[in-house]
Tab-separated table of C-alpha atoms and ligand atoms in Angstrom:
chain	number	residue	atom	x	y	z
W	15	UNK	CA	112.104	63.117	101.302
W	16	UNK	CA	110.415	62.766	97.919
W	17	UNK	CA	109.165	65.899	96.437
W	18	UNK	CA	105.371	66.131	96.665
W	19	UNK	CA	103.789	67.952	93.591
W	20	UNK	CA	100.214	69.317	93.283
W	21	UNK	CA	98.223	69.253	90.135
W	22	UNK	CA	98.504	72.212	87.864
W	23	UNK	CA	96.040	72.816	85.150
W	24	UNK	CA	96.715	76.584	84.542
W	25	UNK	CA	99.254	77.948	82.496
W	26	UNK	CA	99.751	75.395	79.732
W	27	UNK	CA	101.168	77.290	76.831
W	28	UNK	CA	99.307	75.930	73.718
W	29	UNK	CA	95.825	75.433	72.741
W	30	UNK	CA	94.406	72.506	70.889
W	31	UNK	CA	92.217	73.402	67.809
W	32	UNK	CA	89.487	71.169	66.322
W	33	UNK	CA	86.741	71.398	63.632
W	34	UNK	CA	84.561	68.476	64.822
W	35	UNK	CA	81.658	69.223	62.628
W	36	UNK	CA	80.745	71.460	59.808
W	37	UNK	CA	80.666	75.011	60.908
W	38	UNK	CA	81.792	74.389	64.303
W	39	UNK	CA	85.358	74.914	65.684
W	40	UNK	CA	86.846	74.636	69.108
W	41	UNK	CA	89.835	75.528	70.956
W	42	UNK	CA	90.893	73.779	74.222
W	43	UNK	CA	93.169	74.628	77.198
W	44	UNK	CA	93.541	72.063	79.921
W	45	UNK	CA	90.949	73.687	82.202
W	46	UNK	CA	88.313	74.819	79.555
W	47	UNK	CA	87.776	75.668	75.983
W	48	UNK	CA	85.569	77.734	73.780
W	49	UNK	CA	83.699	77.134	70.459
W	50	UNK	CA	82.703	79.220	67.600
W	51	UNK	CA	79.864	78.537	65.127
W	52	UNK	CA	79.887	79.948	61.529
W	53	UNK	CA	76.758	81.086	59.912
W	54	UNK	CA	76.055	82.721	56.609
W	55	UNK	CA	75.953	86.147	58.357
W	56	UNK	CA	78.982	86.064	60.678
W	57	UNK	CA	80.262	84.073	63.674
W	58	UNK	CA	78.959	83.372	67.055
W	59	UNK	CA	81.702	82.676	69.815
W	60	UNK	CA	80.562	80.573	72.861
W	61	UNK	CA	83.034	81.402	75.735
W	62	UNK	CA	86.379	83.143	75.236
W	63	UNK	CA	88.998	80.922	76.881
W	64	UNK	CA	90.957	81.684	79.879
W	65	UNK	CA	93.882	83.777	78.480
W	66	UNK	CA	94.133	86.788	76.139
W	67	UNK	CA	97.286	85.365	74.573
W	68	UNK	CA	95.577	82.311	73.337
W	69	UNK	CA	92.360	84.224	72.604
W	70	UNK	CA	94.421	86.297	70.117
W	71	UNK	CA	95.536	83.265	68.279
W	72	UNK	CA	91.831	82.062	68.104
W	73	UNK	CA	90.846	85.573	66.788
W	74	UNK	CA	93.277	85.219	63.909
W	75	UNK	CA	91.694	81.782	63.057
W	76	UNK	CA	88.160	82.727	63.043
W	77	UNK	CA	86.961	83.462	59.416
W	78	UNK	CA	84.406	86.128	59.245
W	79	UNK	CA	83.120	88.734	61.739
W	80	UNK	CA	82.171	87.910	65.308
W	81	UNK	CA	78.638	89.188	65.753
W	82	UNK	CA	77.912	87.628	69.227
W	83	UNK	CA	80.018	86.319	72.115
W	84	UNK	CA	77.811	84.276	74.636
W	85	UNK	CA	79.282	83.641	78.070
W	86	UNK	CA	78.233	80.318	79.498
W	87	UNK	CA	79.036	81.687	82.922
W	88	UNK	CA	81.403	84.146	84.615
W	89	UNK	CA	84.235	81.947	85.609
W	90	UNK	CA	87.668	83.339	84.525
W	91	UNK	CA	88.343	80.413	82.240
W	92	UNK	CA	85.205	81.239	80.149
W	93	UNK	CA	85.341	85.050	80.137
W	94	UNK	CA	88.969	85.765	80.523
W	95	UNK	CA	89.975	85.974	76.858
W	96	UNK	CA	87.141	88.365	75.729
W	97	UNK	CA	89.379	91.457	75.115
W	98	UNK	CA	91.025	89.776	72.269
W	99	UNK	CA	87.819	89.806	70.065
W	100	UNK	CA	86.651	93.288	70.578
W	101	UNK	CA	87.872	94.704	67.118
W	102	UNK	CA	84.717	92.980	65.632
W	103	UNK	CA	82.594	94.936	68.024
W	104	UNK	CA	80.445	91.958	68.945
W	105	UNK	CA	77.337	91.940	71.146
W	106	UNK	CA	78.350	90.132	74.325
W	107	UNK	CA	75.384	88.179	75.907
W	108	UNK	CA	75.190	86.701	79.448
W	109	UNK	CA	72.911	85.937	82.277
W	110	UNK	CA	71.644	88.953	84.100
W	111	UNK	CA	73.628	87.706	87.251
W	112	UNK	CA	76.949	87.602	85.444
W	113	UNK	CA	78.027	91.322	85.995
W	114	UNK	CA	77.520	90.901	89.734
W	115	UNK	CA	79.885	87.821	89.610
W	116	UNK	CA	82.579	89.986	87.958
W	117	UNK	CA	82.080	92.878	90.460
W	118	UNK	CA	82.281	90.238	93.335
W	119	UNK	CA	85.622	88.922	91.859
W	120	UNK	CA	87.118	92.484	91.876
W	121	UNK	CA	85.709	93.049	95.347
W	122	UNK	CA	87.390	89.948	96.722
W	123	UNK	CA	90.676	90.007	94.753
W	124	UNK	CA	93.081	89.347	97.644
W	125	UNK	CA	91.020	86.439	98.999
W	126	UNK	CA	90.562	85.034	95.522
W	127	UNK	CA	94.265	85.234	94.875
W	128	UNK	CA	94.749	83.140	97.990
W	129	UNK	CA	92.202	80.467	97.248
W	130	UNK	CA	93.306	80.215	93.600
W	131	UNK	CA	96.795	79.432	95.020
W	132	UNK	CA	95.491	76.722	97.206
W	133	UNK	CA	93.030	75.177	94.766
W	134	UNK	CA	95.288	75.310	91.617
W	135	UNK	CA	98.864	75.017	93.124
W	136	UNK	CA	99.929	78.412	91.710
W	137	UNK	CA	101.636	81.385	93.163
W	138	UNK	CA	99.550	83.768	95.139
W	139	UNK	CA	99.485	87.001	93.151
W	140	UNK	CA	96.807	89.669	93.751
W	141	UNK	CA	95.547	91.037	90.400
W	142	UNK	CA	92.684	93.316	89.861
W	143	UNK	CA	90.979	91.667	86.951
W	144	UNK	CA	90.137	93.581	83.880
W	145	UNK	CA	86.877	91.946	82.719
W	146	UNK	CA	84.892	92.576	79.437
W	147	UNK	CA	81.218	92.998	80.884
W	148	UNK	CA	78.297	91.667	78.726
W	149	UNK	CA	76.569	94.331	76.599
W	150	UNK	CA	73.293	92.534	76.930
W	151	UNK	CA	72.045	90.458	79.727
W	152	UNK	CA	68.777	88.306	80.110
W	153	UNK	CA	67.060	85.782	82.460
W	154	UNK	CA	64.999	82.781	81.360
W	155	UNK	CA	65.065	81.902	77.494
W	156	UNK	CA	66.229	83.979	74.554
W	157	UNK	CA	66.634	83.272	70.851
W	158	UNK	CA	69.075	84.685	68.381
W	159	UNK	CA	68.810	84.380	64.672
W	160	UNK	CA	72.008	84.906	62.699
W	161	UNK	CA	72.305	83.874	58.996
W	162	UNK	CA	71.211	80.230	58.504
W	163	UNK	CA	71.377	79.392	62.276
W	164	UNK	CA	69.228	79.848	65.347
W	165	UNK	CA	70.834	80.103	68.786
W	166	UNK	CA	68.470	79.161	71.760
W	167	UNK	CA	69.829	80.419	75.016
W	168	UNK	CA	68.728	79.275	78.448
W	169	UNK	CA	69.798	80.863	81.714
W	170	UNK	CA	70.045	78.477	84.600
W	171	UNK	CA	71.561	77.982	88.047
W	172	UNK	CA	74.014	75.157	87.986
W	173	UNK	CA	77.782	75.477	88.771
W	174	UNK	CA	77.028	79.244	89.241
W	175	UNK	CA	73.816	81.457	89.254
W	176	UNK	CA	74.734	82.878	86.045
W	177	UNK	CA	74.960	79.681	83.790
W	178	UNK	CA	73.773	79.849	80.131
W	179	UNK	CA	73.488	76.827	77.789
W	180	UNK	CA	72.901	77.099	74.157
W	181	UNK	CA	71.243	74.847	71.579
W	182	UNK	CA	71.609	75.322	67.781
W	183	UNK	CA	68.705	73.201	66.226
W	184	UNK	CA	70.033	73.433	62.748
W	185	UNK	CA	73.169	71.540	64.041
W	186	UNK	CA	71.392	69.484	66.686
W	187	UNK	CA	74.343	70.781	68.923
W	188	UNK	CA	74.266	71.790	72.531
W	189	UNK	CA	76.965	73.890	74.065
W	190	UNK	CA	76.568	73.472	77.742
W	191	UNK	CA	79.599	75.213	79.412
W	192	UNK	CA	80.527	73.461	82.644
W	193	UNK	CA	77.198	71.604	83.161
W	194	UNK	CA	79.432	68.501	82.258
W	195	UNK	CA	83.150	68.389	82.866
W	196	UNK	CA	85.608	65.613	82.397
W	197	UNK	CA	84.707	63.752	85.571
W	198	UNK	CA	82.221	64.069	88.508
W	199	UNK	CA	80.270	67.416	88.135
W	200	UNK	CA	81.858	70.245	90.016
W	201	UNK	CA	78.979	70.556	92.515
W	202	UNK	CA	81.156	70.855	95.545
W	203	UNK	CA	84.051	73.263	95.962
W	204	UNK	CA	85.583	73.869	99.475
W	205	UNK	CA	86.367	77.404	98.721
W	206	UNK	CA	83.398	78.598	96.818
W	207	UNK	CA	79.763	79.364	97.405
W	208	UNK	CA	77.034	76.683	97.171
W	209	UNK	CA	76.293	75.304	93.722
W	210	UNK	CA	72.693	74.484	92.589
W	211	UNK	CA	72.617	70.699	92.381
W	212	UNK	CA	68.832	70.187	91.889
W	213	UNK	CA	68.656	73.039	89.144
W	214	UNK	CA	71.825	71.583	87.584
W	215	UNK	CA	70.182	68.254	87.127
W	216	UNK	CA	66.997	69.861	85.806
W	217	UNK	CA	69.099	71.819	83.221
W	218	UNK	CA	70.855	68.691	82.151
W	219	UNK	CA	67.527	66.921	81.789
W	220	UNK	CA	66.292	69.945	79.500
W	221	UNK	CA	69.320	69.397	77.346
W	222	UNK	CA	68.690	65.667	77.146
W	223	UNK	CA	65.160	66.222	76.273
W	224	UNK	CA	66.263	67.721	72.966
W	225	UNK	CA	68.116	64.476	72.072
W	226	UNK	CA	71.129	66.512	71.053
W	227	UNK	CA	73.472	64.831	68.480
W	228	UNK	CA	76.396	66.791	69.506
W	229	UNK	CA	77.268	68.033	73.059
W	230	UNK	CA	80.129	70.499	73.814
W	231	UNK	CA	81.064	70.739	77.351
W	232	UNK	CA	83.722	71.837	79.706
W	233	UNK	CA	83.569	75.100	77.786
W	234	UNK	CA	83.748	72.991	74.533
W	235	UNK	CA	86.959	71.510	75.783
W	236	UNK	CA	85.200	68.150	75.512
W	237	UNK	CA	82.848	67.113	72.711
W	238	UNK	CA	80.630	64.109	72.587
W	239	UNK	CA	78.321	62.834	69.902
W	240	UNK	CA	75.493	60.480	69.259
W	241	UNK	CA	74.538	57.809	71.857
W	242	UNK	CA	77.744	58.494	73.797
W	243	UNK	CA	76.669	62.124	74.302
W	244	UNK	CA	73.198	60.921	75.437
W	245	UNK	CA	74.647	58.414	77.893
W	246	UNK	CA	76.982	60.916	79.373
W	247	UNK	CA	73.974	63.292	79.925
W	248	UNK	CA	72.189	60.324	81.623
W	249	UNK	CA	75.206	59.406	83.885
W	250	UNK	CA	75.562	63.017	84.985
W	251	UNK	CA	71.862	63.437	85.763
W	252	UNK	CA	71.654	60.089	87.673
W	253	UNK	CA	74.761	60.998	89.765
W	254	UNK	CA	73.508	64.410	90.726
W	255	UNK	CA	70.127	63.103	91.837
W	256	UNK	CA	71.623	60.151	93.610
W	257	UNK	CA	73.967	62.291	95.755
W	258	UNK	CA	71.626	65.124	96.182
W	259	UNK	CA	68.671	62.902	97.281
W	260	UNK	CA	70.890	61.136	99.863
W	261	UNK	CA	71.927	64.447	101.433
W	262	UNK	CA	68.218	65.443	101.707
W	263	UNK	CA	67.379	62.149	103.368
W	264	UNK	CA	70.192	62.519	105.874
W	265	UNK	CA	69.228	66.119	106.628
W	266	UNK	CA	65.818	64.988	107.376
W	267	UNK	CA	67.056	62.206	109.632
W	268	UNK	CA	69.322	64.556	111.361
W	269	UNK	CA	72.590	62.979	110.473
W	270	UNK	CA	75.647	64.941	111.460
W	271	UNK	CA	77.584	66.403	108.415
W	272	UNK	CA	80.768	64.792	109.498
W	273	UNK	CA	79.070	61.388	109.443
W	274	UNK	CA	77.165	62.279	106.144
W	275	UNK	CA	80.173	62.859	104.082
W	276	UNK	CA	81.468	59.542	104.794
W	277	UNK	CA	78.166	57.600	104.612
W	278	UNK	CA	76.903	58.899	101.273
W	279	UNK	CA	78.179	57.190	98.217
W	280	UNK	CA	77.412	56.860	94.553
W	281	UNK	CA	76.011	53.509	93.642
W	282	UNK	CA	78.809	51.147	92.254
W	283	UNK	CA	77.806	51.485	88.536
W	284	UNK	CA	78.133	55.348	88.777
W	285	UNK	CA	81.155	55.241	91.280
W	286	UNK	CA	83.094	53.233	88.752
W	287	UNK	CA	81.778	55.121	85.692
W	288	UNK	CA	84.789	56.462	83.675
W	289	UNK	CA	83.011	59.712	82.903
W	290	UNK	CA	82.340	60.547	86.578
W	291	UNK	CA	85.742	60.074	88.031
W	292	UNK	CA	86.411	62.357	90.949
W	293	UNK	CA	89.319	63.993	89.024
W	294	UNK	CA	88.525	67.495	89.917
W	295	UNK	CA	85.712	67.461	92.591
W	296	UNK	CA	84.735	64.590	94.753
W	297	UNK	CA	81.478	63.169	96.378
W	298	UNK	CA	82.419	64.474	99.808
W	299	UNK	CA	82.656	67.997	98.422
W	300	UNK	CA	79.256	67.470	96.764
W	301	UNK	CA	77.789	66.543	100.074
W	302	UNK	CA	79.111	69.489	101.872
W	303	UNK	CA	77.781	71.734	99.075
W	304	UNK	CA	74.177	70.376	98.988
W	305	UNK	CA	74.167	70.443	102.952
W	306	UNK	CA	75.359	74.076	102.904
W	307	UNK	CA	72.714	75.036	100.462
W	308	UNK	CA	69.878	73.573	102.530
W	309	UNK	CA	71.048	73.746	106.066
W	310	UNK	CA	72.265	76.578	108.407
W	311	UNK	CA	75.583	76.437	110.079
W	312	UNK	CA	74.408	75.039	113.316
W	313	UNK	CA	75.011	71.221	113.712
W	314	UNK	CA	72.752	70.581	116.712
W	315	UNK	CA	75.690	70.450	119.148
W	316	UNK	CA	75.061	73.215	121.810
W	317	UNK	CA	78.795	73.598	121.982
W	318	UNK	CA	78.912	75.003	118.431
W	319	UNK	CA	76.154	77.534	118.447
W	320	UNK	CA	78.311	80.393	119.584
W	321	UNK	CA	81.772	78.713	119.752
W	322	UNK	CA	85.014	80.234	121.335
W	323	UNK	CA	88.001	80.531	118.924
W	324	UNK	CA	89.338	77.015	118.175
W	325	UNK	CA	92.784	77.746	119.322
W	326	UNK	CA	91.486	78.736	122.738
W	327	UNK	CA	89.482	75.301	122.969
W	328	UNK	CA	92.554	73.384	121.900
W	329	UNK	CA	94.651	75.233	124.310
W	330	UNK	CA	92.466	74.020	127.132
W	331	UNK	CA	92.543	70.438	125.908
W	332	UNK	CA	96.116	70.631	125.482
W	333	UNK	CA	96.693	71.769	129.071
W	334	UNK	CA	94.466	68.860	130.328
W	335	UNK	CA	96.559	66.357	128.306
W	336	UNK	CA	99.730	67.988	129.483
W	337	UNK	CA	102.119	66.192	127.153
W	338	UNK	CA	102.721	66.710	123.535
W	339	UNK	CA	104.525	63.357	123.230
W	340	UNK	CA	101.337	61.341	124.059
W	341	UNK	CA	99.374	63.027	121.282
W	342	UNK	CA	102.064	62.583	118.710
W	343	UNK	CA	102.592	58.868	119.603
W	344	UNK	CA	98.776	58.419	119.096
W	345	UNK	CA	98.772	60.370	115.892
W	346	UNK	CA	101.539	58.101	114.604
W	347	UNK	CA	99.840	55.019	115.582
W	348	UNK	CA	96.628	56.191	113.837
W	349	UNK	CA	98.712	57.072	110.778
W	350	UNK	CA	100.187	53.532	110.766
W	351	UNK	CA	96.597	52.222	110.865
W	352	UNK	CA	95.731	54.074	107.744
W	353	UNK	CA	93.791	56.789	109.720
W	354	UNK	CA	95.631	59.808	108.466
W	355	UNK	CA	92.665	62.077	108.684
W	356	UNK	CA	91.877	61.148	112.240
W	357	UNK	CA	95.536	61.585	113.203
W	358	UNK	CA	95.493	64.957	111.478
W	359	UNK	CA	92.568	66.098	113.632
W	360	UNK	CA	94.267	64.911	116.897
W	361	UNK	CA	97.455	66.745	115.900
W	362	UNK	CA	95.396	69.847	115.573
W	363	UNK	CA	95.272	70.119	119.352
W	364	UNK	CA	99.133	70.557	120.073
W	365	UNK	CA	99.575	72.746	116.741
W	366	UNK	CA	96.612	75.030	117.487
W	367	UNK	CA	97.555	75.291	121.251
W	368	UNK	CA	101.206	75.998	120.330
W	369	UNK	CA	101.943	76.888	116.746
W	370	UNK	CA	105.645	76.741	117.477
W	371	UNK	CA	105.395	72.981	118.224
W	372	UNK	CA	107.871	71.947	115.496
W	373	UNK	CA	107.671	68.147	116.137
W	374	UNK	CA	103.973	68.295	115.666
W	375	UNK	CA	104.310	70.160	112.301
W	376	UNK	CA	106.894	67.751	111.126
W	377	UNK	CA	104.472	64.823	111.745
W	378	UNK	CA	101.699	66.817	110.198
W	379	UNK	CA	103.754	66.961	106.986
W	380	UNK	CA	104.067	63.173	107.064
W	381	UNK	CA	100.320	62.625	107.556
W	382	UNK	CA	99.559	65.061	104.749
W	383	UNK	CA	101.988	63.213	102.452
W	384	UNK	CA	100.064	60.088	103.342
W	385	UNK	CA	96.838	61.674	102.230
W	386	UNK	CA	98.438	63.172	99.024
W	387	UNK	CA	99.774	59.660	98.063
W	388	UNK	CA	96.324	58.250	97.612
W	389	UNK	CA	94.592	61.362	96.263
W	390	UNK	CA	94.063	62.137	92.662
W	391	UNK	CA	91.268	64.762	93.021
W	392	UNK	CA	92.784	68.009	91.971
W	393	UNK	CA	91.087	70.137	94.584
W	394	UNK	CA	91.880	68.023	97.705
W	395	UNK	CA	95.293	66.996	96.491
W	396	UNK	CA	96.334	70.442	95.934
W	397	UNK	CA	95.007	71.460	99.451
W	398	UNK	CA	97.267	68.829	101.119
W	399	UNK	CA	100.183	69.963	99.056
W	400	UNK	CA	99.601	73.688	99.962
W	401	UNK	CA	99.714	72.946	103.575
W	402	UNK	CA	102.782	70.640	103.411
W	403	UNK	CA	104.522	73.611	101.835
W	404	UNK	CA	103.185	76.062	104.567
W	405	UNK	CA	104.551	73.737	107.299
W	406	UNK	CA	107.820	73.319	105.541
W	407	UNK	CA	108.154	77.122	105.263
W	408	UNK	CA	107.232	77.526	108.945
W	409	UNK	CA	109.882	75.043	110.147
W	410	UNK	CA	112.556	76.618	107.956
W	411	UNK	CA	111.673	80.126	109.248
W	412	UNK	CA	112.480	78.764	112.835
W	413	UNK	CA	115.900	77.200	111.886
D	109	ZN	ZN1	82.937	76.940	85.497
């Protein structure tokens, strides 16, 4: 059996450092980065990078005193390193909603340890996070002046409700956090609350309207300039509107969500765009997300308004079929016809009805391996890998 691996992006030991333009420096880890801007009266740090150990190295490299830290949002890879910079006693600025996010992360620490393990293919370790909270929060727009530079801050709802993007007119540079990442925007995440697709597109349009010459995105892990930066903004804006508007149309038509995720596609020129590759998120997750934002849980099937526990329903179906072999045989046939997902759902009947059905679990491992083989989206790939490992653990525990 070949070993199936997930995609890990956390934990890389070394950061990459750049000085892409005068007065601007960046540090980059695989999942996100940060940037610092020198002024004639001190430094403004935008995001802090994920880990304190790397942040300490950044702190050593920064020349001058850090007067302000700006959080582009409360995800751990943007706020996680803040403790390393506190000797300079900076003012820490964030959206008014960011402290609530940090509180929520503490409240849900065990759950978050679990979903982080599934999403990122890392061990499940519950930690109580030690966050550095902002010293000043705002909503709407805010302007900071420091030395020879101006920092225009805008709070928006996008990937999170606490997003902030920053424009420095003297540099014609926009620092947009995760409003753009390396690939399809992260508008759908199966484990996370809904993201704000329409507001996200509007925020990108506001960035675009400034005609920035320099765009720092993915927490400054990626940097684009000139025409290329404007084009990438345009691709992202068009992709968000395209998928969002299709979901709205389908909701109004009454299409079922399980049909919607397969029917909705990006037009070819965007689907094949190298800057919109589904490396982290994927269009199906986007569709689920926009649907969740606008639609209640009820899908117009009376059986689903107040459903019985799934394993009870599957138990009844299983009794009617009366034979695990028949189900496994059909699941294998479907798998041979490249219908691994359908086979997976059929196998759910014997496995939920009888979790001790080892043959069904063995077949599920094969189906999941088929799904992994063709999947390069980090989140779905890692989910398949997680459940392969869980089934293997279960089978080994029964030997
Ligand atoms: Zn983020």
